[in-house]
Coordinates of C-alpha atoms in Angstrom, one line a residue:
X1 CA 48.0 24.5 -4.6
X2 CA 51.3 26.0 -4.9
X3 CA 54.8 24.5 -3.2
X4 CA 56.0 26.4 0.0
X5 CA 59.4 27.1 -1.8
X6 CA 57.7 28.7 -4.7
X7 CA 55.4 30.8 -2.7
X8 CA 58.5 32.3 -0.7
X9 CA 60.5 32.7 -4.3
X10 CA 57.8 34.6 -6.0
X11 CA 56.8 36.5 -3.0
X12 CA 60.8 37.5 -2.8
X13 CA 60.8 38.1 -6.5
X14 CA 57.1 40.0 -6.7
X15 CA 56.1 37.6 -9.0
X16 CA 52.8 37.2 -7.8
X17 CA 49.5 37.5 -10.1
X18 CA 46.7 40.2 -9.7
X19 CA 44.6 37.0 -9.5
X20 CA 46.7 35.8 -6.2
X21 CA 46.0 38.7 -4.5
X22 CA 43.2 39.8 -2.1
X23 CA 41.3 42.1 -4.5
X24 CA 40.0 44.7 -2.1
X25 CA 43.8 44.7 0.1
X26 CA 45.5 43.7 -3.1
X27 CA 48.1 41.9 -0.1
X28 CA 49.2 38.6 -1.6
X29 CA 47.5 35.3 0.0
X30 CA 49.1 32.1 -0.1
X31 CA 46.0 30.1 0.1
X32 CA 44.9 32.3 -3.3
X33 CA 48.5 31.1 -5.0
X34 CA 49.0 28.0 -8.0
X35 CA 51.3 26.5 -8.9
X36 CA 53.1 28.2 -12.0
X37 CA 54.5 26.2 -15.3
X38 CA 58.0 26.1 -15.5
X39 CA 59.8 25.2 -18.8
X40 CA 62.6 21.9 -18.3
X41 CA 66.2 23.4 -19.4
X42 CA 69.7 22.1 -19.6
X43 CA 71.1 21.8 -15.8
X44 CA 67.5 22.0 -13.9
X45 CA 67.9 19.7 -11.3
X46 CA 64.7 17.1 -10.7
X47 CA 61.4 18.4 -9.2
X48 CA 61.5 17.5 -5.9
X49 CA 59.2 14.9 -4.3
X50 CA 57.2 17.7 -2.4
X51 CA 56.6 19.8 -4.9
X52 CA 54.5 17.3 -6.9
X53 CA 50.4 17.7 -6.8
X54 CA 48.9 14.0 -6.4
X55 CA 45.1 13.5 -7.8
X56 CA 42.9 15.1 -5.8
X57 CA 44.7 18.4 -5.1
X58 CA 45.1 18.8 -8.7
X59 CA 41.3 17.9 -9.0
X60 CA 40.8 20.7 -6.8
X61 CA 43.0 23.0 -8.2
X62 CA 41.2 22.4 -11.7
X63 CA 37.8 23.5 -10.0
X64 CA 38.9 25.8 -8.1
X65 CA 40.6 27.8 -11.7
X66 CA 37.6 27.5 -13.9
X67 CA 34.6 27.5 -11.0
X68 CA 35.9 30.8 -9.3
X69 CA 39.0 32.3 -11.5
X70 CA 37.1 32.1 -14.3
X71 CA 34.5 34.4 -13.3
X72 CA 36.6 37.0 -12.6
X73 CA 35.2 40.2 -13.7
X74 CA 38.1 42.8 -12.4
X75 CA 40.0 41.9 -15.0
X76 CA 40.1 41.6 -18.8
X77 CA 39.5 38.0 -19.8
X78 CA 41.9 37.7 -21.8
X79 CA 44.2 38.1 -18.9
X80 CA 41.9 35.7 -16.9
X81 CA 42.6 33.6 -19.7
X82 CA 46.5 33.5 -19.7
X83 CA 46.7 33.0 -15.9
X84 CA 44.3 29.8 -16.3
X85 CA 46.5 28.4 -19.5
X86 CA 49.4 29.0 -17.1
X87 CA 48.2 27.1 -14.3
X88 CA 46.5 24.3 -16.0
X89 CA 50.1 23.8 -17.9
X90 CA 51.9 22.9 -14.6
X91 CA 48.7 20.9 -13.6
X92 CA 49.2 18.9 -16.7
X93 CA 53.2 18.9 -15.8
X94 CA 52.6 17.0 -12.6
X95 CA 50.4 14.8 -14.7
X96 CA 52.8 13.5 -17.0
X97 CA 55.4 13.1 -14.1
X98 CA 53.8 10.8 -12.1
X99 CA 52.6 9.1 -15.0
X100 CA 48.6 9.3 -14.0
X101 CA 46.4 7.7 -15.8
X102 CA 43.4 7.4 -12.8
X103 CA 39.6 8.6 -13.0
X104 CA 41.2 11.8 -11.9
X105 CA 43.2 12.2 -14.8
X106 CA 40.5 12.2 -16.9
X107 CA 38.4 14.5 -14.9
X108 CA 41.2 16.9 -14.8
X109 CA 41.8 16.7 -18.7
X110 CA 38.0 16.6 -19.4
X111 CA 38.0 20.0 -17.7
X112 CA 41.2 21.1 -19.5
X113 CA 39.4 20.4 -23.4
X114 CA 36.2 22.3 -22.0
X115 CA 38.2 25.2 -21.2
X116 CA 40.5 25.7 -24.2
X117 CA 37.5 24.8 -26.7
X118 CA 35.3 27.4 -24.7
X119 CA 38.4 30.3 -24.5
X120 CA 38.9 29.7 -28.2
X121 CA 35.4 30.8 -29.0
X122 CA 35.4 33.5 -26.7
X123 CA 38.3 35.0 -28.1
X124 CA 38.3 34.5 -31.6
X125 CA 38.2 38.1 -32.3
X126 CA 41.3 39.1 -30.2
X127 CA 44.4 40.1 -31.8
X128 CA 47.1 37.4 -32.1
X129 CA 49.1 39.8 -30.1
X130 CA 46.9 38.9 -26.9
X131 CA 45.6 35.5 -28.3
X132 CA 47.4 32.6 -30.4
X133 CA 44.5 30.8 -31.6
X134 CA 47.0 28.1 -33.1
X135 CA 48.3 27.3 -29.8
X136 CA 45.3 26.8 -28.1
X137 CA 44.0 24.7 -30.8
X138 CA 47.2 22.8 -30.3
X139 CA 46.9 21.9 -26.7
X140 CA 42.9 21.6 -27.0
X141 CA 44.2 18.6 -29.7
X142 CA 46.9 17.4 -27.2
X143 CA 44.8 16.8 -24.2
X144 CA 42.0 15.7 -26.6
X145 CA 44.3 12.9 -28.0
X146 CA 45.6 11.9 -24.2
X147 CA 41.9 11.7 -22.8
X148 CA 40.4 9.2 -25.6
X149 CA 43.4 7.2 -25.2
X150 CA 42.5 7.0 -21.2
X151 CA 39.2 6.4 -22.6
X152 CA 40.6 2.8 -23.7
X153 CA 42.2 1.8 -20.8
X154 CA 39.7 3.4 -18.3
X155 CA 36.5 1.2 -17.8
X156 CA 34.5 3.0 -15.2
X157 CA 32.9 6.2 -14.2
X158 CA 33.0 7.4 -17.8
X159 CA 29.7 9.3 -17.8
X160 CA 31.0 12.3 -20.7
X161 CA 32.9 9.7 -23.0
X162 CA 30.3 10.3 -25.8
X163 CA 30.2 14.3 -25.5
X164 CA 34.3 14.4 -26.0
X165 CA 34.1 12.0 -28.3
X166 CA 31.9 14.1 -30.2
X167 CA 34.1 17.0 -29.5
X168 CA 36.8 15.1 -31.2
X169 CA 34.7 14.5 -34.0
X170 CA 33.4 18.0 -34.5
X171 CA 37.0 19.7 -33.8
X172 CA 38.8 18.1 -36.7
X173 CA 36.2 18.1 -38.6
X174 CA 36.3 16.2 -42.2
X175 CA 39.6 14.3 -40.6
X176 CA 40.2 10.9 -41.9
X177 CA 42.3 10.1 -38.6
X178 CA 39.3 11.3 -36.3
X179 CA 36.6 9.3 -39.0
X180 CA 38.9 6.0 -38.1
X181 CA 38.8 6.4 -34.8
X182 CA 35.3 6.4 -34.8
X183 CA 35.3 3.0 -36.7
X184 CA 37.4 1.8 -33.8
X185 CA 34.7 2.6 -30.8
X186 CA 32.5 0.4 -29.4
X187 CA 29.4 -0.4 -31.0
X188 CA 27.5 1.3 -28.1
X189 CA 29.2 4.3 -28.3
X190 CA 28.5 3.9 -32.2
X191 CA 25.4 4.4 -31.6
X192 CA 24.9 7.2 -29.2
X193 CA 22.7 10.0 -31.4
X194 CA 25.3 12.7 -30.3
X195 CA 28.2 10.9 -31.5
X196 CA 26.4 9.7 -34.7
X197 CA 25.6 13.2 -35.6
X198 CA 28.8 14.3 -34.9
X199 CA 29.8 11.7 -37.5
X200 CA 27.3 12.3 -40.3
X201 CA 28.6 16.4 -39.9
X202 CA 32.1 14.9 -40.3
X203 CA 31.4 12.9 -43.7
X204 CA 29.2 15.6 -45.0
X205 CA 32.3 17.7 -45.0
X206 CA 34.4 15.4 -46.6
X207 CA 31.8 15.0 -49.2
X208 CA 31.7 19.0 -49.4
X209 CA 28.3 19.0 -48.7
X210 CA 28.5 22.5 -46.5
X211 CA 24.7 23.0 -46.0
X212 CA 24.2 19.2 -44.5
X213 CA 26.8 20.0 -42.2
X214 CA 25.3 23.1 -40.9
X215 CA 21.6 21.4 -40.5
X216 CA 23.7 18.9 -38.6
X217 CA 24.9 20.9 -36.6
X218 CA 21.8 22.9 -35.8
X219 CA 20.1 19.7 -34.5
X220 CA 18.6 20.3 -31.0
X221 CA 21.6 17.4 -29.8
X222 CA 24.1 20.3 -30.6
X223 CA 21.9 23.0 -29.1
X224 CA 22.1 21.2 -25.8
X225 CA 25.6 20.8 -25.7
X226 CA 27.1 24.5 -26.3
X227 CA 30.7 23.5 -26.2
X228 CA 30.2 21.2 -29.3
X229 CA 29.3 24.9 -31.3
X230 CA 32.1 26.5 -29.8
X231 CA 34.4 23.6 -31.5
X232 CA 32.3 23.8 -34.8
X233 CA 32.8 27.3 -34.9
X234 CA 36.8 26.9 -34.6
X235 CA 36.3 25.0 -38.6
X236 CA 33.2 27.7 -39.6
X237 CA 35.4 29.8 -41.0
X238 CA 36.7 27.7 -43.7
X239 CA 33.2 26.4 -44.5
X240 CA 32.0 29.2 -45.4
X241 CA 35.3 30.3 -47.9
X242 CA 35.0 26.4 -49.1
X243 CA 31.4 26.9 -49.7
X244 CA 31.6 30.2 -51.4
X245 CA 33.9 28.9 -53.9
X246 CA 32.1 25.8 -54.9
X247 CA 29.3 28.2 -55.7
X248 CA 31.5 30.5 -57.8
X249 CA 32.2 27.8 -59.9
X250 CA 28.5 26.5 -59.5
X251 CA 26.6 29.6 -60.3
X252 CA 29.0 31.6 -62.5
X253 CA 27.1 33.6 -64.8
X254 CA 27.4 37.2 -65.8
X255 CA 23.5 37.9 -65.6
X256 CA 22.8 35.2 -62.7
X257 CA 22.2 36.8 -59.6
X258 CA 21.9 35.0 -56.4
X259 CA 20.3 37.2 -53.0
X260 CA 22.8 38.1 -50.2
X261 CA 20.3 37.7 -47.0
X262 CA 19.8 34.4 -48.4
X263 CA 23.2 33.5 -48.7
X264 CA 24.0 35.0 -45.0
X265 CA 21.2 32.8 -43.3
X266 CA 22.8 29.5 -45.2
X267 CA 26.3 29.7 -44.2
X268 CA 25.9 31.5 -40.4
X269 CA 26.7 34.6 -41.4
X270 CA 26.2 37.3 -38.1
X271 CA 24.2 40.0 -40.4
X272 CA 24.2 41.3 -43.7
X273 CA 27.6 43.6 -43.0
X274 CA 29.4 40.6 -42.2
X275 CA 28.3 38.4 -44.9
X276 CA 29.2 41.4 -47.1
X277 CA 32.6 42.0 -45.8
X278 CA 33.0 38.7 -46.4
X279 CA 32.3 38.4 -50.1
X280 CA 34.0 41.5 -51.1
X281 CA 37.6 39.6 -49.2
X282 CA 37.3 37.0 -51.9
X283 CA 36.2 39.1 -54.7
X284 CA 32.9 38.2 -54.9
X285 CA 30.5 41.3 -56.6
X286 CA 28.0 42.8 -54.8
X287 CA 25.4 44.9 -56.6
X288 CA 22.9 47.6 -54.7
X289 CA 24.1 45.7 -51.2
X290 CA 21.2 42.9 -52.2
X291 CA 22.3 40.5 -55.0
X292 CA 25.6 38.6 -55.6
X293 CA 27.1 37.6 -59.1
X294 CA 29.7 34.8 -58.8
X295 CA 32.3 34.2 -61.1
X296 CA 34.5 32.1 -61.0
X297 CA 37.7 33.7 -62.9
X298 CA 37.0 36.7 -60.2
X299 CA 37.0 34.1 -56.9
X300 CA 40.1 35.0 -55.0
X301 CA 41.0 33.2 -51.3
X302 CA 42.0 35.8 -48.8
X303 CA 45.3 35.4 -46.7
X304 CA 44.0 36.2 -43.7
X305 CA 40.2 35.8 -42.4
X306 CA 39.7 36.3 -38.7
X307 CA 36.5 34.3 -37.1
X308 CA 33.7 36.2 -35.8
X309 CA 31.4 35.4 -32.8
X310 CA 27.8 34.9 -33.6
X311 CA 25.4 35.8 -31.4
X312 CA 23.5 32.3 -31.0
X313 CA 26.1 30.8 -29.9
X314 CA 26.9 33.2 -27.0
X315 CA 23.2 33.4 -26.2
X316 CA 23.4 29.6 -25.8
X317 CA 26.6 30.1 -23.6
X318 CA 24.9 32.8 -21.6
X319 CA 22.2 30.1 -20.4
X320 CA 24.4 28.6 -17.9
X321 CA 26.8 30.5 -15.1
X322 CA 30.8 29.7 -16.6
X323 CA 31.8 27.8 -13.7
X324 CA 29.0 25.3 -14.5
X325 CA 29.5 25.4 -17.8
X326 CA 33.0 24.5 -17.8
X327 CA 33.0 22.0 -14.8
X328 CA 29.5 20.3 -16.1
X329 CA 28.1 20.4 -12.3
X330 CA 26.4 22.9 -10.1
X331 CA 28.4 25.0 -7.4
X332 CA 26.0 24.9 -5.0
X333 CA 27.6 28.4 -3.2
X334 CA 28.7 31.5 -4.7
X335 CA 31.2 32.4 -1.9
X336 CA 35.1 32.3 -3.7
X337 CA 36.7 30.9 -0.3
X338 CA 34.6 27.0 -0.4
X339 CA 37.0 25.9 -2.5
X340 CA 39.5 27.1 -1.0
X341 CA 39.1 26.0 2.4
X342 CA 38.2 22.5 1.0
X343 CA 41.2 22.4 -0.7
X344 CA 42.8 23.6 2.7
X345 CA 41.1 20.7 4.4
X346 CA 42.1 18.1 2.4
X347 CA 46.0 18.9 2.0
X348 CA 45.8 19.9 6.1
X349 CA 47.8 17.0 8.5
X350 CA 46.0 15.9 11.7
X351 CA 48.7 16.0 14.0
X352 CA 52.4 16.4 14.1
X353 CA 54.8 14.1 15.0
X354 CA 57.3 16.5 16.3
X355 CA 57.5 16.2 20.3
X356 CA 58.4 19.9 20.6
X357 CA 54.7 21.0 18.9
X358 CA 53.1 17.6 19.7
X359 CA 54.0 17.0 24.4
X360 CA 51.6 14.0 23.9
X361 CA 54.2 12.3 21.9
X362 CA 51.0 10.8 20.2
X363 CA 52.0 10.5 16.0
X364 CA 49.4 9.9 13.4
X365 CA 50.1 9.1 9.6
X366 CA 50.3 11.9 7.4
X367 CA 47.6 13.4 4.9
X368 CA 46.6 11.1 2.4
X369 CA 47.4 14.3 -0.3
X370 CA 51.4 13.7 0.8
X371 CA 53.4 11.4 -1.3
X372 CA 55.3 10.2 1.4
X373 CA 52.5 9.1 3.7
X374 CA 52.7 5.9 5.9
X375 CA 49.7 3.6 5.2
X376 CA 51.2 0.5 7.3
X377 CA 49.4 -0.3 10.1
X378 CA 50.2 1.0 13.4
X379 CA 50.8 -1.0 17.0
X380 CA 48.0 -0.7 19.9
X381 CA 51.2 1.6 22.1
X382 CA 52.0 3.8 20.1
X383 CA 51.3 5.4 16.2
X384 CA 54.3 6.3 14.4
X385 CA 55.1 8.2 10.9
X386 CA 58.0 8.7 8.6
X387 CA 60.0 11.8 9.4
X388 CA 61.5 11.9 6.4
X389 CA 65.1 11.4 7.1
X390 CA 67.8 11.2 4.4
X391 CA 69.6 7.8 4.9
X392 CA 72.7 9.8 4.0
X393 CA 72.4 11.6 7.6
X394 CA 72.3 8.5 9.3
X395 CA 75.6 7.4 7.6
X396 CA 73.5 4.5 5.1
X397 CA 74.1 7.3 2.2
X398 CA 75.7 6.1 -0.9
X399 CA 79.2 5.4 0.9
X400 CA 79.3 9.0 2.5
X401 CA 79.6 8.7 5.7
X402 CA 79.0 4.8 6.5
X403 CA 79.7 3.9 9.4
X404 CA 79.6 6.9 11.9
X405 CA 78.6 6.6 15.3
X406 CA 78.0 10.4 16.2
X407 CA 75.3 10.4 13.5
X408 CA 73.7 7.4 14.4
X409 CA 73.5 8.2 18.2
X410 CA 72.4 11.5 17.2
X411 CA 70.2 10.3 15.0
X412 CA 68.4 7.9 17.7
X413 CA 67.7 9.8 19.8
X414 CA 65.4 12.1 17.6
X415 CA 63.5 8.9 17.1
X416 CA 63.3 7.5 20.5
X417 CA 59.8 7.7 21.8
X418 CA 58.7 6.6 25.7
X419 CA 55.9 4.5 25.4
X420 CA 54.1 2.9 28.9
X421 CA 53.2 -0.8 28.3
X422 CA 50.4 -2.5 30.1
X423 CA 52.4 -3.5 32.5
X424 CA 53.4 -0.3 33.4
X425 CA 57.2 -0.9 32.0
X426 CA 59.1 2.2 29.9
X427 CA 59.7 1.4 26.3
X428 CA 61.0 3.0 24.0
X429 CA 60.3 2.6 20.6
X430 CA 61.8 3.8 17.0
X431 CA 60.3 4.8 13.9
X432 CA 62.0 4.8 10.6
X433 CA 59.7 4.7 7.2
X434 CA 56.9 3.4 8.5
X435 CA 59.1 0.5 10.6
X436 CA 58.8 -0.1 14.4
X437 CA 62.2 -0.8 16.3
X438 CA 63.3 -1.7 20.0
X439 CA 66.3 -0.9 22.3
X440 CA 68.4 -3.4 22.9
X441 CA 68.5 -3.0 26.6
X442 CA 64.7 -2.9 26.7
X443 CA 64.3 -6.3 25.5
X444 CA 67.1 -7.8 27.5
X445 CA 65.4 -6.6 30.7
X446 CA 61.8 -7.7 29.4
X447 CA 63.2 -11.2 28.8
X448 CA 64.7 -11.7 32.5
X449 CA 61.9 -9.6 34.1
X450 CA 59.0 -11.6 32.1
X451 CA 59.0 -15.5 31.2
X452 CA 55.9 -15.5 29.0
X453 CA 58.1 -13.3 26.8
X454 CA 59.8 -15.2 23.7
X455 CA 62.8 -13.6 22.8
X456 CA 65.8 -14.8 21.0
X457 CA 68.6 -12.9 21.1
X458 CA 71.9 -13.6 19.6
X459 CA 74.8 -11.9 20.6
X460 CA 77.3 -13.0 17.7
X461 CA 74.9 -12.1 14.7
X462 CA 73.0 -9.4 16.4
X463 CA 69.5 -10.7 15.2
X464 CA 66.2 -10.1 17.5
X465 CA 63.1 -11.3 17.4
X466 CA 60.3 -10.4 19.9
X467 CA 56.8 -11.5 20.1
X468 CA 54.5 -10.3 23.1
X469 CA 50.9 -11.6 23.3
X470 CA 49.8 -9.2 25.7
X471 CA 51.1 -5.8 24.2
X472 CA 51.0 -7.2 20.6
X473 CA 53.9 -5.3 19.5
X474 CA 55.1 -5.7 15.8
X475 CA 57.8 -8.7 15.2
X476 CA 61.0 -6.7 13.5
X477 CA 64.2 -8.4 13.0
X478 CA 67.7 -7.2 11.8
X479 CA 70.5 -8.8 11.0
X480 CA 74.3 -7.3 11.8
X481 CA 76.8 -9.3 11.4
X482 CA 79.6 -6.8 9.8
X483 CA 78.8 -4.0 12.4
X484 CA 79.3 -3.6 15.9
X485 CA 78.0 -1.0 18.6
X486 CA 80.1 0.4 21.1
X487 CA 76.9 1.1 23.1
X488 CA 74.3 -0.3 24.1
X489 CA 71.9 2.7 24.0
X490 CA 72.6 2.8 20.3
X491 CA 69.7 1.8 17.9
X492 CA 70.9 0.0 14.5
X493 CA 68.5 1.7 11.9

């Protein structure tokens, strides 16, 4: 989950998180460590190849932030909170840089919305000191955007397309962008009842009807889904101020009373304090703590109103454990380390092709998690991998150091590999990116020693071409007709 150079950098600098650290040792673990967001700036080289997440480890990473992370109860969540953001930042980095647009970039985004839709609820009523509500209603809208538009290009395996795009709906609520795009889905998707009702809430509150919205809303569809109140309640706050001045202009009348309690169980008010904390803001009169009078020369809109929690909501959120609520599956154990040691497995090589650590001298191809795996097809003698080299070490770089011998030779002899044929002949064999090559003095001893051997070889152009029926190597050729070796021994790469 987190790059080898990064781990030793942060380690260095003690820059590791609480959350990275063994809780009862508090001893930093490198399995426990993710991958941190770094800003681009002016001079910043390009992130190397290695240091990329593909798919599935960023899958993983996802689940393993928001099934085990998340739960975290040593901490303050609000902390737990700005350690996920961090980490699902760079996850979204690696994204964008590879330019994914796979089933598991949408799983990995659907996770993302759930997240910042569910954190913004949660904490609503934290100072903007400790919580920017703006900015996580700006990324929730980012990765929002970026996942219906891999809705349109992705044709399968979309099970939660009509929950996010009720999401959208309900999260810019009253929107005439999000009301076209829901002109522009399929007729299917049309009509789905939770997307429909996400739609009628939407054009009840451009028609400022606030208390059709609200029984919208309080359909059993939404009740089911508590993520959808948790983006309603991110727009509840101006509902209510919108519907409290409509009705000071409605009901404004020096002798008209209208009943607080009433009033607090229309618009979602939490209790009768809150409702009334709420009216005396925006200058609304409140007589014996029972009975509004609204006027509408008196109606005043505060600056600031800051969002309370209600209490069905989180009793609806309570229902479910957060992991499941988040990821929308059941972790079937409790234990921290199963991710983690999935995630271990999956990233973990079989076998290396270094002859120091591997006296078999038996390569396999890499994990399927590295970029730079070999997926050709190996020969029956041998399996081979790509070690990786720079061509600039072998003196192929971009005209530095063309040309050399030394390197070459030195080179070659890394790569050489003693393979037994069927015949019980030494060969040696080559591998460079995922290519098989011979020695030169191999093959000219295979052609005199055996006739049902075809092999061509051409001294003035330096071209080979082998073909063996019995040991069915590969057929490789390369031609050299500006370069000559001084020795034999030497293997052209």
């Amino acid at each position: 989950m987190c790059p080898v150079a990064e781990i030793k950098m942060r380690i260095r600098e003690n820059l590791v998180h609480p959350l990275e650290k063994v809780s009862k040792t508090g001893k930093c673990d490198p399995d426990l460590m993710v991958k941190s967001y770094s800003r681009s700036a002016a001079g910043r080289h390009e992130i190397p190849t290695q240091d990329l997440r593909p798919g599935p480890v960023l899958c993983s990473t996802v689940e393993y932030l928001l099934g085990r992370v998340s739960t975290n109860t040593e901490l303050r969540w609000v902390e737990v909170y700005d350690f996920i953001f961090d980490r699902l930042r760079a996850v979204r980095q690696d994204l964008t840089i590879q330019q994914t647009d796979d089933q598991e970039a949408v799983t990995v985004l659907e996770y993302a919305v759930r997240f910042y839709i569910y954190s913004g609820y949660r904490l609503c009523e934290e100072p903007f000191e400790r919580f920017d509500p703006k900015i996580n209603g700006q990324h929730t809208q980012e990765c929002l955007k970026q996942l219906l538009s891999l809705y349109s290009t992705c044709e399968s395996h979309l099970v939660h397309r009509a929950e996010f795009e009720s999401l959208y709906l309900v999260f810019n609520l009253g929107q005439t962008e999000a009301l076209q795009h829901y002109y522009e889905l399929p007729m299917e998707l049309r009509n789905n009842d939770l997307v429909k009702m996400a739609y009628r809430a939407s054009v009840a509150y451009c028609l400022r009807n606030y208390t059709r919205v609200l029984k919208c809303v309080s359909s059993d569809l939404f009740s089911r889904q508590p993520l959808l109140l948790c983006a309603f309640h991110s727009n509840l706050t101006q509902l209510q101020l919108n519907a409290l001045r409509v009705m000071s202009h409605g009901f404004s009348s020096k002798v008209l009373r209208y009943p607080l309690p009433h009033l607090a169980d229309m618009l979602w008010f939490d209790g009768l304090s809150v409702c009334q904390e709420f009216c005396e803001a925006c200058s609304i009169q409140i007589l014996q703590e029972e009975w509004l009078i609204f006027l509408k020369t008196s109606f005043r809109e505060p600056e600031k109103l800051k969002p309370v929690r209600i209490a069905g909501i989180d009793s609806m959120l309570c229902k479910r454990p957060l992991g499941e609520l988040l990821l929308q599956k059941n972790l079937q154990s409790s234990d921290p380390s199963v991710l983690k040691t999935n995630l271990t497995e999956l990233c973990k090589p079989s076998l290396s092709c270094d002859p120091r650590t591997n006296p078999t001298e038996q390569c396999i191809p890499r994990s399927t998690c590295d970029p730079r795996a070999n997926h050709t097809e190996p020969c029956k003698a041998s399996l081979t991998c790509f070690s990786g080299t720079n061509k600039t070490q072998i003196g192929r770089g971009r005209g530095r150091g063309r040309g050399r011998k030394g390197q070459e030779v030195k080179h070659s002899k890394t790569q050489v590999q003693r393979v037994l044929t069927s015949e019980g002949r030494s060969l040696n064999i080559c591998s460079v990116q995922g290519r098989h090559w011979e020695n030169r003095t191999n093959i000219c001893e295979m052609k005199r020693e055996n006739e049902s051997e075809r092999t061509l070889c051409n001294e003035r152009t330096g071209t080979f071409n082998i073909s063996k029926k019995e040991d069915n190597l590969p057929v490789q050729s390369e031609s050299r007709e500006d370069e000559r070796f001084a020795d034999k021994d030497t293997i052209k790469l």
